mmCIF file of C-alpha atoms and ligand atoms in Angstrom:
data_model
loop_
_atom_site.group_PDB
_atom_site.id
_atom_site.type_symbol
_atom_site.label_atom_id
_atom_site.label_comp_id
_atom_site.label_asym_id
_atom_site.label_seq_id
_atom_site.Cartn_x
_atom_site.Cartn_y
_atom_site.Cartn_z
ATOM 1 C CA MET A 1 14.828 14.061 -34.654
ATOM 2 C CA PRO A 2 16.620 12.720 -31.573
ATOM 3 C CA GLU A 3 14.514 10.140 -29.730
ATOM 4 C CA HIS A 4 15.350 11.666 -26.328
ATOM 5 C CA TRP A 5 13.363 14.824 -27.140
ATOM 6 C CA ILE A 6 10.178 12.904 -26.408
ATOM 7 C CA ALA A 7 9.340 12.696 -22.718
ATOM 8 C CA ASP A 8 9.022 9.324 -21.033
ATOM 9 C CA ARG A 9 5.435 10.038 -20.009
ATOM 10 C CA THR A 10 4.266 9.599 -23.589
ATOM 11 C CA ARG A 11 4.876 5.880 -23.078
ATOM 12 C CA CYS A 12 1.812 5.886 -20.825
ATOM 13 C CA PHE A 13 -0.439 5.707 -23.832
ATOM 14 C CA ASP A 14 -0.669 3.392 -26.731
ATOM 15 C CA ALA A 15 -3.409 4.270 -29.187
ATOM 16 C CA SER A 16 -2.280 1.634 -31.676
ATOM 17 C CA GLY A 17 -5.223 -0.759 -31.275
ATOM 18 C CA ILE A 18 -7.987 1.767 -31.934
ATOM 19 C CA ARG A 19 -5.891 3.326 -34.695
ATOM 20 C CA ARG A 20 -5.637 -0.030 -36.418
ATOM 21 C CA VAL A 21 -9.425 -0.354 -36.436
ATOM 22 C CA PHE A 22 -9.800 3.198 -37.754
ATOM 23 C CA GLU A 23 -7.171 2.633 -40.442
ATOM 24 C CA LEU A 24 -8.851 -0.555 -41.623
ATOM 25 C CA GLY A 25 -12.252 1.197 -41.518
ATOM 26 C CA ALA A 26 -11.045 4.329 -43.327
ATOM 27 C CA LYS A 27 -10.451 2.317 -46.505
ATOM 28 C CA MET A 28 -14.059 1.124 -46.671
ATOM 29 C CA THR A 29 -16.846 2.736 -48.620
ATOM 30 C CA ASP A 30 -19.822 1.687 -46.523
ATOM 31 C CA PRO A 31 -18.675 0.133 -43.250
ATOM 32 C CA ILE A 32 -21.085 -1.057 -40.564
ATOM 33 C CA ASP A 33 -19.731 1.254 -37.911
ATOM 34 C CA LEU A 34 -20.451 0.023 -34.393
ATOM 35 C CA SER A 35 -17.203 1.354 -32.997
ATOM 36 C CA ILE A 36 -18.195 4.887 -32.175
ATOM 37 C CA GLY A 37 -18.396 6.253 -28.634
ATOM 38 C CA GLN A 38 -20.734 9.123 -29.366
ATOM 39 C CA PRO A 39 -24.511 9.425 -29.802
ATOM 40 C CA ASP A 40 -25.940 9.382 -33.302
ATOM 41 C CA PHE A 41 -28.571 11.995 -32.344
ATOM 42 C CA ASP A 42 -27.808 15.666 -32.784
ATOM 43 C CA VAL A 43 -27.790 18.515 -30.289
ATOM 44 C CA PRO A 44 -31.434 19.596 -29.729
ATOM 45 C CA GLU A 45 -32.445 22.454 -32.017
ATOM 46 C CA GLU A 46 -33.035 25.073 -29.315
ATOM 47 C CA VAL A 47 -29.581 24.354 -27.920
ATOM 48 C CA ARG A 48 -27.929 24.734 -31.325
ATOM 49 C CA ARG A 49 -29.815 27.996 -31.704
ATOM 50 C CA ALA A 50 -28.595 29.169 -28.289
ATOM 51 C CA ALA A 51 -24.993 28.466 -29.349
ATOM 52 C CA VAL A 52 -25.428 30.407 -32.598
ATOM 53 C CA ASP A 53 -27.095 33.275 -30.708
ATOM 54 C CA ALA A 54 -24.221 33.344 -28.224
ATOM 55 C CA ILE A 55 -21.677 33.545 -31.039
ATOM 56 C CA GLN A 56 -23.710 36.199 -32.910
ATOM 57 C CA SER A 57 -24.100 38.273 -29.782
ATOM 58 C CA ARG A 58 -20.328 38.247 -29.424
ATOM 59 C CA LYS A 59 -19.925 35.959 -26.449
ATOM 60 C CA ASN A 60 -16.651 34.875 -27.960
ATOM 61 C CA GLY A 61 -14.161 36.060 -25.401
ATOM 62 C CA TYR A 62 -12.614 34.108 -22.566
ATOM 63 C CA ALA A 63 -15.051 32.689 -20.069
ATOM 64 C CA LEU A 64 -14.405 32.586 -16.337
ATOM 65 C CA SER A 65 -12.131 29.657 -15.510
ATOM 66 C CA GLN A 66 -14.645 28.202 -13.072
ATOM 67 C CA GLY A 67 -17.439 28.604 -15.655
ATOM 68 C CA MET A 68 -19.999 31.273 -16.511
ATOM 69 C CA PRO A 69 -22.531 31.906 -13.724
ATOM 70 C CA VAL A 70 -25.486 31.112 -16.006
ATOM 71 C CA LEU A 71 -24.258 27.528 -16.275
ATOM 72 C CA ARG A 72 -22.279 27.073 -13.109
ATOM 73 C CA ASP A 73 -25.026 28.364 -10.801
ATOM 74 C CA LYS A 74 -27.549 26.087 -12.480
ATOM 75 C CA LEU A 75 -25.269 23.082 -12.041
ATOM 76 C CA GLN A 76 -24.529 24.052 -8.431
ATOM 77 C CA ALA A 77 -28.243 24.351 -7.620
ATOM 78 C CA GLN A 78 -28.919 20.925 -9.152
ATOM 79 C CA ILE A 79 -26.042 19.339 -7.229
ATOM 80 C CA ASP A 80 -27.068 21.009 -3.950
ATOM 81 C CA ARG A 81 -30.604 19.720 -4.404
ATOM 82 C CA GLN A 82 -29.331 16.229 -5.084
ATOM 83 C CA TYR A 83 -26.685 15.868 -2.371
ATOM 84 C CA GLY A 84 -27.114 18.694 0.142
ATOM 85 C CA HIS A 85 -23.402 18.612 1.021
ATOM 86 C CA ASP A 86 -22.083 21.844 2.594
ATOM 87 C CA ASP A 87 -18.743 21.610 0.928
ATOM 88 C CA ARG A 88 -19.616 20.317 -2.558
ATOM 89 C CA GLN A 89 -18.647 22.717 -5.327
ATOM 90 C CA VAL A 90 -18.882 22.510 -9.077
ATOM 91 C CA PHE A 91 -16.927 24.060 -11.925
ATOM 92 C CA VAL A 92 -17.140 23.842 -15.698
ATOM 93 C CA THR A 93 -14.513 21.776 -17.530
ATOM 94 C CA CYS A 94 -13.472 21.094 -21.117
ATOM 95 C CA GLY A 95 -15.409 17.874 -21.324
ATOM 96 C CA THR A 96 -15.234 15.050 -18.845
ATOM 97 C CA SER A 97 -11.746 14.357 -20.157
ATOM 98 C CA GLY A 98 -10.634 17.818 -19.073
ATOM 99 C CA GLY A 99 -12.056 17.189 -15.601
ATOM 100 C CA LEU A 100 -10.319 13.821 -15.378
ATOM 101 C CA MET A 101 -6.979 15.211 -16.397
ATOM 102 C CA LEU A 102 -7.170 18.088 -13.905
ATOM 103 C CA ALA A 103 -8.339 15.730 -11.159
ATOM 104 C CA LEU A 104 -5.408 13.382 -11.611
ATOM 105 C CA LEU A 105 -2.845 16.174 -11.885
ATOM 106 C CA VAL A 106 -4.199 17.804 -8.753
ATOM 107 C CA LEU A 107 -4.415 14.609 -6.700
ATOM 108 C CA ILE A 108 -1.600 12.298 -7.750
ATOM 109 C CA ASN A 109 1.982 12.606 -6.576
ATOM 110 C CA PRO A 110 4.652 10.602 -8.374
ATOM 111 C CA GLY A 111 4.514 7.054 -7.063
ATOM 112 C CA ASP A 112 0.969 7.301 -5.703
ATOM 113 C CA GLU A 113 -1.157 4.294 -6.520
ATOM 114 C CA VAL A 114 -4.394 4.677 -8.472
ATOM 115 C CA ILE A 115 -6.887 1.819 -8.529
ATOM 116 C CA VAL A 116 -8.546 1.193 -11.887
ATOM 117 C CA PHE A 117 -11.122 -1.527 -12.526
ATOM 118 C CA ASP A 118 -10.357 -3.701 -15.543
ATOM 119 C CA PRO A 119 -11.935 -3.300 -18.137
ATOM 120 C CA TYR A 120 -11.639 0.473 -18.026
ATOM 121 C CA PHE A 121 -12.098 3.583 -20.150
ATOM 122 C CA VAL A 122 -8.786 4.087 -21.967
ATOM 123 C CA MET A 123 -7.957 7.452 -20.430
ATOM 124 C CA TYR A 124 -7.870 6.237 -16.829
ATOM 125 C CA ASP A 125 -4.599 4.410 -16.775
ATOM 126 C CA SER A 126 -2.959 6.702 -19.318
ATOM 127 C CA LEU A 127 -3.770 9.900 -17.447
ATOM 128 C CA ALA A 128 -2.925 8.390 -14.064
ATOM 129 C CA GLY A 129 0.423 7.437 -15.597
ATOM 130 C CA VAL A 130 0.969 10.927 -17.022
ATOM 131 C CA ALA A 131 0.400 12.308 -13.528
ATOM 132 C CA GLY A 132 3.180 9.999 -12.295
ATOM 133 C CA GLY A 133 0.856 7.507 -10.638
ATOM 134 C CA LYS A 134 1.266 3.772 -10.509
ATOM 135 C CA VAL A 135 -1.879 2.088 -11.763
ATOM 136 C CA VAL A 136 -3.156 -0.888 -9.792
ATOM 137 C CA TYR A 137 -5.676 -2.854 -11.844
ATOM 138 C CA ILE A 138 -8.486 -4.812 -10.256
ATOM 139 C CA ASP A 139 -9.871 -7.473 -12.527
ATOM 140 C CA THR A 140 -13.686 -7.521 -12.616
ATOM 141 C CA TYR A 141 -14.166 -10.408 -15.085
ATOM 142 C CA PRO A 142 -16.374 -12.330 -15.664
ATOM 143 C CA ASP A 143 -19.360 -10.348 -14.330
ATOM 144 C CA PHE A 144 -17.831 -6.833 -14.212
ATOM 145 C CA ARG A 145 -18.967 -6.343 -10.616
ATOM 146 C CA ILE A 146 -16.809 -4.783 -7.949
ATOM 147 C CA ASP A 147 -15.569 -7.222 -5.356
ATOM 148 C CA LEU A 148 -15.114 -5.073 -2.250
ATOM 149 C CA GLU A 149 -12.759 -7.549 -0.634
ATOM 150 C CA ARG A 150 -10.420 -7.306 -3.577
ATOM 151 C CA VAL A 151 -10.564 -3.527 -3.407
ATOM 152 C CA ALA A 152 -9.852 -3.574 0.342
ATOM 153 C CA ASP A 153 -6.878 -5.877 -0.272
ATOM 154 C CA ALA A 154 -5.530 -3.684 -3.069
ATOM 155 C CA ILE A 155 -5.448 -0.536 -0.928
ATOM 156 C CA THR A 156 -1.978 0.215 0.452
ATOM 157 C CA PRO A 157 -0.573 3.235 2.291
ATOM 158 C CA ARG A 158 0.376 4.609 -1.167
ATOM 159 C CA THR A 159 -3.145 4.384 -2.605
ATOM 160 C CA LYS A 160 -4.384 7.878 -3.420
ATOM 161 C CA ALA A 161 -7.399 7.334 -5.625
ATOM 162 C CA ILE A 162 -9.896 4.870 -7.041
ATOM 163 C CA ILE A 163 -11.501 5.581 -10.407
ATOM 164 C CA PHE A 164 -15.046 4.315 -10.713
ATOM 165 C CA ASN A 165 -17.326 4.452 -13.762
ATOM 166 C CA SER A 166 -20.991 3.458 -13.866
ATOM 167 C CA PRO A 167 -22.721 3.009 -16.280
ATOM 168 C CA GLY A 168 -19.446 1.720 -17.630
ATOM 169 C CA ASN A 169 -17.462 2.015 -20.803
ATOM 170 C CA PRO A 170 -16.782 -0.521 -22.389
ATOM 171 C CA THR A 171 -19.160 -2.954 -20.660
ATOM 172 C CA GLY A 172 -22.403 -0.967 -20.312
ATOM 173 C CA VAL A 173 -22.718 -2.533 -16.868
ATOM 174 C CA VAL A 174 -24.428 -0.485 -14.146
ATOM 175 C CA ALA A 175 -23.245 -0.945 -10.568
ATOM 176 C CA GLY A 176 -25.956 -1.789 -8.048
ATOM 177 C CA ARG A 177 -26.780 0.398 -5.069
ATOM 178 C CA GLU A 178 -25.126 -1.928 -2.548
ATOM 179 C CA GLU A 179 -21.988 -2.167 -4.644
ATOM 180 C CA VAL A 180 -21.763 1.619 -4.944
ATOM 181 C CA ARG A 181 -22.454 2.142 -1.257
ATOM 182 C CA GLY A 182 -19.813 -0.423 -0.280
ATOM 183 C CA LEU A 183 -17.182 1.184 -2.485
ATOM 184 C CA ALA A 184 -18.093 4.698 -1.297
ATOM 185 C CA LYS A 185 -17.812 3.705 2.370
ATOM 186 C CA LEU A 186 -14.602 1.782 1.834
ATOM 187 C CA ALA A 187 -12.921 4.771 0.171
ATOM 188 C CA LEU A 188 -14.051 6.987 3.046
ATOM 189 C CA GLU A 189 -12.832 4.586 5.737
ATOM 190 C CA ARG A 190 -9.491 4.013 4.043
ATOM 191 C CA ASP A 191 -8.810 7.693 3.307
ATOM 192 C CA VAL A 192 -8.708 7.262 -0.464
ATOM 193 C CA VAL A 193 -10.181 9.714 -2.989
ATOM 194 C CA LEU A 194 -12.999 8.196 -4.976
ATOM 195 C CA ILE A 195 -13.239 9.651 -8.494
ATOM 196 C CA SER A 196 -16.596 8.834 -10.054
ATOM 197 C CA ASP A 197 -16.961 9.231 -13.829
ATOM 198 C CA GLU A 198 -20.685 9.732 -14.372
ATOM 199 C CA ILE A 199 -20.729 10.711 -18.021
ATOM 200 C CA TYR A 200 -23.288 7.969 -18.843
ATOM 201 C CA ARG A 201 -25.501 8.801 -15.826
ATOM 202 C CA ASP A 202 -28.499 9.617 -18.030
ATOM 203 C CA PHE A 203 -28.120 6.467 -20.128
ATOM 204 C CA CYS A 204 -29.381 4.154 -17.426
ATOM 205 C CA TYR A 205 -32.279 1.982 -18.512
ATOM 206 C CA GLU A 206 -33.422 0.089 -15.448
ATOM 207 C CA GLY A 207 -33.712 2.718 -12.747
ATOM 208 C CA PRO A 208 -31.599 5.732 -11.899
ATOM 209 C CA SER A 209 -27.840 5.555 -11.753
ATOM 210 C CA VAL A 210 -26.458 5.651 -8.195
ATOM 211 C CA SER A 211 -23.586 7.998 -7.407
ATOM 212 C CA PRO A 212 -21.110 7.117 -4.661
ATOM 213 C CA ALA A 213 -21.365 10.791 -3.670
ATOM 214 C CA GLU A 214 -24.691 9.824 -2.034
ATOM 215 C CA TYR A 215 -22.728 7.778 0.499
ATOM 216 C CA ASN A 216 -19.356 9.492 0.525
ATOM 217 C CA PRO A 217 -19.503 13.300 0.592
ATOM 218 C CA GLN A 218 -15.831 13.488 -0.375
ATOM 219 C CA THR A 219 -16.378 11.803 -3.740
ATOM 220 C CA LEU A 220 -15.025 13.733 -6.702
ATOM 221 C CA VAL A 221 -17.472 13.453 -9.610
ATOM 222 C CA VAL A 222 -16.512 14.115 -13.240
ATOM 223 C CA ASP A 223 -19.400 14.485 -15.620
ATOM 224 C CA GLY A 224 -20.217 16.096 -18.928
ATOM 225 C CA PHE A 225 -22.605 17.136 -21.652
ATOM 226 C CA SER A 226 -21.019 15.201 -24.543
ATOM 227 C CA LYS A 227 -23.156 12.081 -24.439
ATOM 228 C CA THR A 228 -26.444 13.294 -22.952
ATOM 229 C CA TYR A 229 -26.883 16.138 -25.442
ATOM 230 C CA GLY A 230 -24.959 14.706 -28.399
ATOM 231 C CA MET A 231 -22.326 17.440 -28.238
ATOM 232 C CA PRO A 232 -18.921 15.750 -27.801
ATOM 233 C CA GLY A 233 -17.332 18.299 -30.115
ATOM 234 C CA TRP A 234 -18.412 21.179 -27.900
ATOM 235 C CA ARG A 235 -16.058 20.100 -25.095
ATOM 236 C CA LEU A 236 -18.331 20.855 -22.203
ATOM 237 C CA GLY A 237 -18.202 19.088 -18.869
ATOM 238 C CA PHE A 238 -18.188 19.703 -15.141
ATOM 239 C CA ALA A 239 -16.653 18.352 -11.994
ATOM 240 C CA HIS A 240 -17.959 18.569 -8.439
ATOM 241 C CA GLY A 241 -16.469 17.576 -5.155
ATOM 242 C CA PRO A 242 -14.873 18.893 -1.949
ATOM 243 C CA ALA A 243 -14.236 22.633 -2.349
ATOM 244 C CA PRO A 244 -10.455 22.432 -1.700
ATOM 245 C CA ILE A 245 -9.983 19.937 -4.576
ATOM 246 C CA ILE A 246 -12.177 21.996 -6.896
ATOM 247 C CA ARG A 247 -10.211 25.150 -6.036
ATOM 248 C CA GLU A 248 -6.972 23.501 -7.117
ATOM 249 C CA MET A 249 -8.543 22.097 -10.279
ATOM 250 C CA VAL A 250 -9.824 25.561 -11.260
ATOM 251 C CA LYS A 251 -6.367 26.991 -10.630
ATOM 252 C CA LEU A 252 -4.788 24.402 -12.910
ATOM 253 C CA GLN A 253 -7.496 24.946 -15.528
ATOM 254 C CA GLN A 254 -6.567 28.626 -15.538
ATOM 255 C CA TYR A 255 -3.004 27.641 -16.514
ATOM 256 C CA SER A 256 -3.896 24.942 -19.014
ATOM 257 C CA PHE A 257 -7.297 24.767 -20.724
ATOM 258 C CA VAL A 258 -8.054 28.342 -19.495
ATOM 259 C CA CYS A 259 -11.838 27.897 -19.797
ATOM 260 C CA ALA A 260 -14.487 25.753 -21.426
ATOM 261 C CA PRO A 261 -15.761 27.272 -24.720
ATOM 262 C CA HIS A 262 -17.724 30.387 -23.800
ATOM 263 C CA PRO A 263 -20.642 30.233 -26.291
ATOM 264 C CA PHE A 264 -21.177 26.544 -25.596
ATOM 265 C CA GLN A 265 -21.384 27.194 -21.870
ATOM 266 C CA LEU A 266 -24.328 29.519 -22.536
ATOM 267 C CA ALA A 267 -25.929 26.901 -24.756
ATOM 268 C CA GLY A 268 -25.193 24.227 -22.146
ATOM 269 C CA ALA A 269 -27.328 26.161 -19.659
ATOM 270 C CA VAL A 270 -30.203 25.966 -22.173
ATOM 271 C CA ALA A 271 -29.550 22.249 -22.712
ATOM 272 C CA MET A 272 -30.100 21.564 -19.019
ATOM 273 C CA ASP A 273 -33.797 22.436 -19.476
ATOM 274 C CA VAL A 274 -34.304 20.107 -22.437
ATOM 275 C CA ASP A 275 -35.988 16.780 -21.852
ATOM 276 C CA MET A 276 -33.734 14.122 -23.369
ATOM 277 C CA SER A 277 -35.899 11.187 -22.274
ATOM 278 C CA PRO A 278 -37.077 10.406 -25.853
ATOM 279 C CA GLN A 279 -33.455 9.998 -26.954
ATOM 280 C CA ILE A 280 -32.689 7.848 -23.907
ATOM 281 C CA ALA A 281 -35.779 5.704 -24.550
ATOM 282 C CA ALA A 282 -34.617 5.255 -28.152
ATOM 283 C CA TYR A 283 -31.255 4.037 -26.909
ATOM 284 C CA ARG A 284 -32.874 1.546 -24.598
ATOM 285 C CA ARG A 285 -34.772 0.200 -27.570
ATOM 286 C CA LYS A 286 -31.571 0.033 -29.628
ATOM 287 C CA ARG A 287 -29.937 -1.916 -26.818
ATOM 288 C CA ASP A 288 -32.827 -4.374 -26.725
ATOM 289 C CA LEU A 289 -32.709 -4.778 -30.499
ATOM 290 C CA LEU A 290 -28.998 -5.613 -30.345
ATOM 291 C CA LEU A 291 -29.332 -7.937 -27.337
ATOM 292 C CA ALA A 292 -32.133 -9.875 -29.006
ATOM 293 C CA GLY A 293 -30.048 -10.174 -32.171
ATOM 294 C CA LEU A 294 -27.000 -11.518 -30.347
ATOM 295 C CA ALA A 295 -28.790 -13.767 -27.852
ATOM 296 C CA ASP A 296 -28.206 -17.063 -29.677
ATOM 297 C CA ASP A 297 -24.590 -16.607 -30.639
ATOM 298 C CA TYR A 298 -22.814 -14.536 -27.998
ATOM 299 C CA GLU A 299 -22.131 -14.664 -24.299
ATOM 300 C CA LEU A 300 -22.391 -11.300 -22.572
ATOM 301 C CA VAL A 301 -23.142 -9.562 -19.279
ATOM 302 C CA HIS A 302 -26.419 -7.632 -19.310
ATOM 303 C CA PRO A 303 -25.677 -3.972 -20.025
ATOM 304 C CA GLY A 304 -28.072 -1.774 -18.018
ATOM 305 C CA GLY A 305 -26.669 1.489 -19.349
ATOM 306 C CA ALA A 306 -24.325 3.558 -21.539
ATOM 307 C CA PHE A 307 -24.492 2.486 -25.212
ATOM 308 C CA TYR A 308 -22.135 -0.439 -25.283
ATOM 309 C CA VAL A 309 -22.330 -4.199 -25.240
ATOM 310 C CA TYR A 310 -19.225 -6.228 -24.389
ATOM 311 C CA PRO A 311 -19.569 -9.806 -25.642
ATOM 312 C CA LYS A 312 -17.032 -12.579 -25.474
ATOM 313 C CA PHE A 313 -15.268 -13.635 -28.642
ATOM 314 C CA PRO A 314 -16.967 -16.837 -29.774
ATOM 315 C CA TRP A 315 -13.734 -18.089 -31.372
ATOM 316 C CA GLY A 316 -10.171 -17.085 -32.206
ATOM 317 C CA THR A 317 -7.820 -14.642 -30.600
ATOM 318 C CA GLY A 318 -9.084 -11.104 -30.204
ATOM 319 C CA MET A 319 -7.372 -9.455 -33.150
ATOM 320 C CA GLU A 320 -8.164 -12.412 -35.417
ATOM 321 C CA PHE A 321 -11.903 -12.037 -34.781
ATOM 322 C CA VAL A 322 -11.884 -8.251 -35.107
ATOM 323 C CA GLU A 323 -9.836 -8.332 -38.305
ATOM 324 C CA LYS A 324 -12.196 -10.849 -39.842
ATOM 325 C CA ALA A 325 -15.164 -8.691 -38.791
ATOM 326 C CA ILE A 326 -13.595 -5.728 -40.524
ATOM 327 C CA THR A 327 -12.107 -7.288 -43.633
ATOM 328 C CA LYS A 328 -14.800 -9.841 -44.444
ATOM 329 C CA HIS A 329 -17.932 -8.136 -43.103
ATOM 330 C CA GLN A 330 -17.005 -4.413 -43.114
ATOM 331 C CA LEU A 331 -18.024 -4.398 -39.464
ATOM 332 C CA LEU A 332 -16.137 -2.005 -37.188
ATOM 333 C CA ILE A 333 -15.919 -3.101 -33.556
ATOM 334 C CA ILE A 334 -13.272 -2.510 -30.902
ATOM 335 C CA PRO A 335 -11.182 -5.347 -29.473
ATOM 336 C CA GLY A 336 -11.313 -5.602 -25.682
ATOM 337 C CA CYS A 337 -7.525 -5.458 -25.381
ATOM 338 C CA ILE A 338 -7.851 -1.686 -25.833
ATOM 339 C CA PHE A 339 -9.666 -1.496 -22.501
ATOM 340 C CA SER A 340 -8.237 -4.427 -20.672
ATOM 341 C CA HIS A 341 -5.434 -6.848 -19.917
ATOM 342 C CA HIS A 342 -7.744 -9.583 -21.199
ATOM 343 C CA ASN A 343 -8.192 -10.127 -24.891
ATOM 344 C CA THR A 344 -11.359 -12.156 -24.671
ATOM 345 C CA HIS A 345 -14.142 -9.655 -25.414
ATOM 346 C CA PHE A 346 -15.026 -6.899 -27.868
ATOM 347 C CA ARG A 347 -17.003 -3.685 -27.617
ATOM 348 C CA ILE A 348 -20.019 -2.931 -29.764
ATOM 349 C CA SER A 349 -21.486 0.556 -29.670
ATOM 350 C CA TYR A 350 -25.181 0.791 -30.509
ATOM 351 C CA ALA A 351 -25.040 4.574 -30.847
ATOM 352 C CA ALA A 352 -26.075 4.149 -34.464
ATOM 353 C CA GLU A 353 -29.122 4.149 -36.699
ATOM 354 C CA ASP A 354 -31.347 1.074 -36.396
ATOM 355 C CA SER A 355 -30.528 0.036 -39.960
ATOM 356 C CA VAL A 356 -26.813 -0.018 -39.087
ATOM 357 C CA ILE A 357 -27.484 -2.039 -35.933
ATOM 358 C CA GLU A 358 -29.535 -4.495 -37.982
ATOM 359 C CA ARG A 359 -26.763 -4.900 -40.530
ATOM 360 C CA GLY A 360 -24.353 -5.322 -37.625
ATOM 361 C CA ILE A 361 -26.470 -8.080 -36.096
ATOM 362 C CA GLU A 362 -26.602 -9.927 -39.390
ATOM 363 C CA ALA A 363 -22.818 -9.716 -39.783
ATOM 364 C CA LEU A 364 -22.209 -10.736 -36.164
ATOM 365 C CA ARG A 365 -24.470 -13.752 -36.490
ATOM 366 C CA LYS A 366 -22.564 -14.961 -39.516
ATOM 367 C CA LEU A 367 -19.248 -14.240 -37.843
ATOM 368 C CA GLY A 368 -20.234 -15.986 -34.624
ATOM 369 C CA LYS A 369 -21.276 -19.154 -36.399
ATOM 370 C CA GLN A 370 -18.685 -19.769 -39.051
ATOM 371 C CA GLY A 371 -15.876 -17.360 -38.333
HETATM 372 N N1 LIG B 401 -15.445 9.002 -19.576
HETATM 373 C C1 LIG B 401 -15.923 7.966 -20.263
HETATM 374 C C2 LIG B 401 -16.258 6.710 -19.522
HETATM 375 C C3 LIG B 401 -16.109 8.054 -21.650
HETATM 376 O O1 LIG B 401 -16.583 6.998 -22.318
HETATM 377 C C4 LIG B 401 -15.771 9.258 -22.310
HETATM 378 C C5 LIG B 401 -15.925 9.435 -23.803
HETATM 379 N N2 LIG B 401 -15.818 8.333 -24.586
HETATM 380 C C6 LIG B 401 -15.257 10.306 -21.545
HETATM 381 C C7 LIG B 401 -15.110 10.144 -20.187
HETATM 382 C C8 LIG B 401 -14.830 11.599 -22.171
HETATM 383 O O2 LIG B 401 -15.890 12.358 -22.569
HETATM 384 P P1 LIG B 401 -15.822 13.897 -22.906
HETATM 385 O O3 LIG B 401 -16.265 14.038 -24.311
HETATM 386 O O4 LIG B 401 -16.799 14.550 -21.971
HETATM 387 O O5 LIG B 401 -14.442 14.360 -22.660
#
C-alpha cells in the first residue's frame, strides 16, 4: 500500500512503548500484572442487572446524542448542586476519552497551543495533535506540582487550552486547593480554556478532590464512569462546562460517536446511587500496602489518589529496568517515557488483587537492590 495514503496526523501517536510491554507480557503464563489502568473490582451487581434489564426490555436503539434524560438529568442536578453555575451544562459521552476528543476538536484550531503538564495521560498530547494543536509541555518534575509562574510564562497569544488532571495518571498525585485555585484563576484571567480531567475524582484518599470549576466557572470538565464503577468497557462518561462549548460537542458527537451506549446509560443512572466507598477504601489500603513495601528501596512522590505510584528507577536506563522486571521477574510495569519526556520513572498500578501486589513488592524489592 502506498505510504501517502496514511494521513500525517497519525504521527501524533506512538503506542510502541506500551505495546512492547504488552507483547513481552503476552508470552508469560503467570505475570505479576501491575500495568493495568482499570479497577480489579467488578461493576456492582444491581448495576449489571440494570444493564441486562435494559437490554432485555429492548432499550437497544440509538440514545439521544446529549444522553438519556434518566442519566443526564441526574448528572445535571448533581452538578448544579455542586457548582450552582447558571451556564454549566452536562452531556453524556463515550467515556472520558470521547469527551476529551470532542473537547479538543471543538476548541482547537490548527496552530493553537495546548498546555500539557509532563508527565501526562497519553491521550492529551496525541489528541491535541490530532486536532492540529501545538502541544506546549510544562515539566512538573520532581514533585509533580504545578508551578503557576511557569504556567503564566508559557501562555502566549496562541494558547487556547490547558489540560489539567488531578488525581493524576501516571503519578497518583493530587493537586492541593491553592494550586487548583491558582491555576483556575490564571486560566480565567488569561482567557484560556481550562480542561479538567476528573476521572479519578472518587479515588482521592486524603480529603475530597478539588475541581478548578469551583474557582473558574468556565472550566470544561471531562469525567466518566469507567474507574469509579469498574466499567471501562461500557464506554460511559460525561462532560460539563459552558453551554456554548457543550452545544458544539453534542453536535460533533451526533456526527461521530452518535451516542453513548443506550442500555449502559440506563444502568449508569442506577450506578450513581450505589455507594462505592468500600471499593475506594480498599484501594486506599492497597496503596498503603504498596507504599510500605517500596519504602526502603524506591524514591517516590506521595500519591494521594488514583491507583498509581510513580517511583524513580533505582538504576539503569528506563527500558533496561523495565525489561529486566518483565523478563527476569515476570513483573509488568510501564516505563515513564510513555507519559513523559523524562525516562527516569515508572508507573505501577495497584488496581490488582492483594496477592498480586504482594508478589509485585517482592519482585520490586529484589529488582531495586540487585538489578
Ligand atoms: N483520563 C485519564 C487520566 C485516564 O487515566 C483514562 C483511562 N486510563 C481516561 C481519561 C479514559 O477513560 P475512559 O475509559 O473514561 O475513556
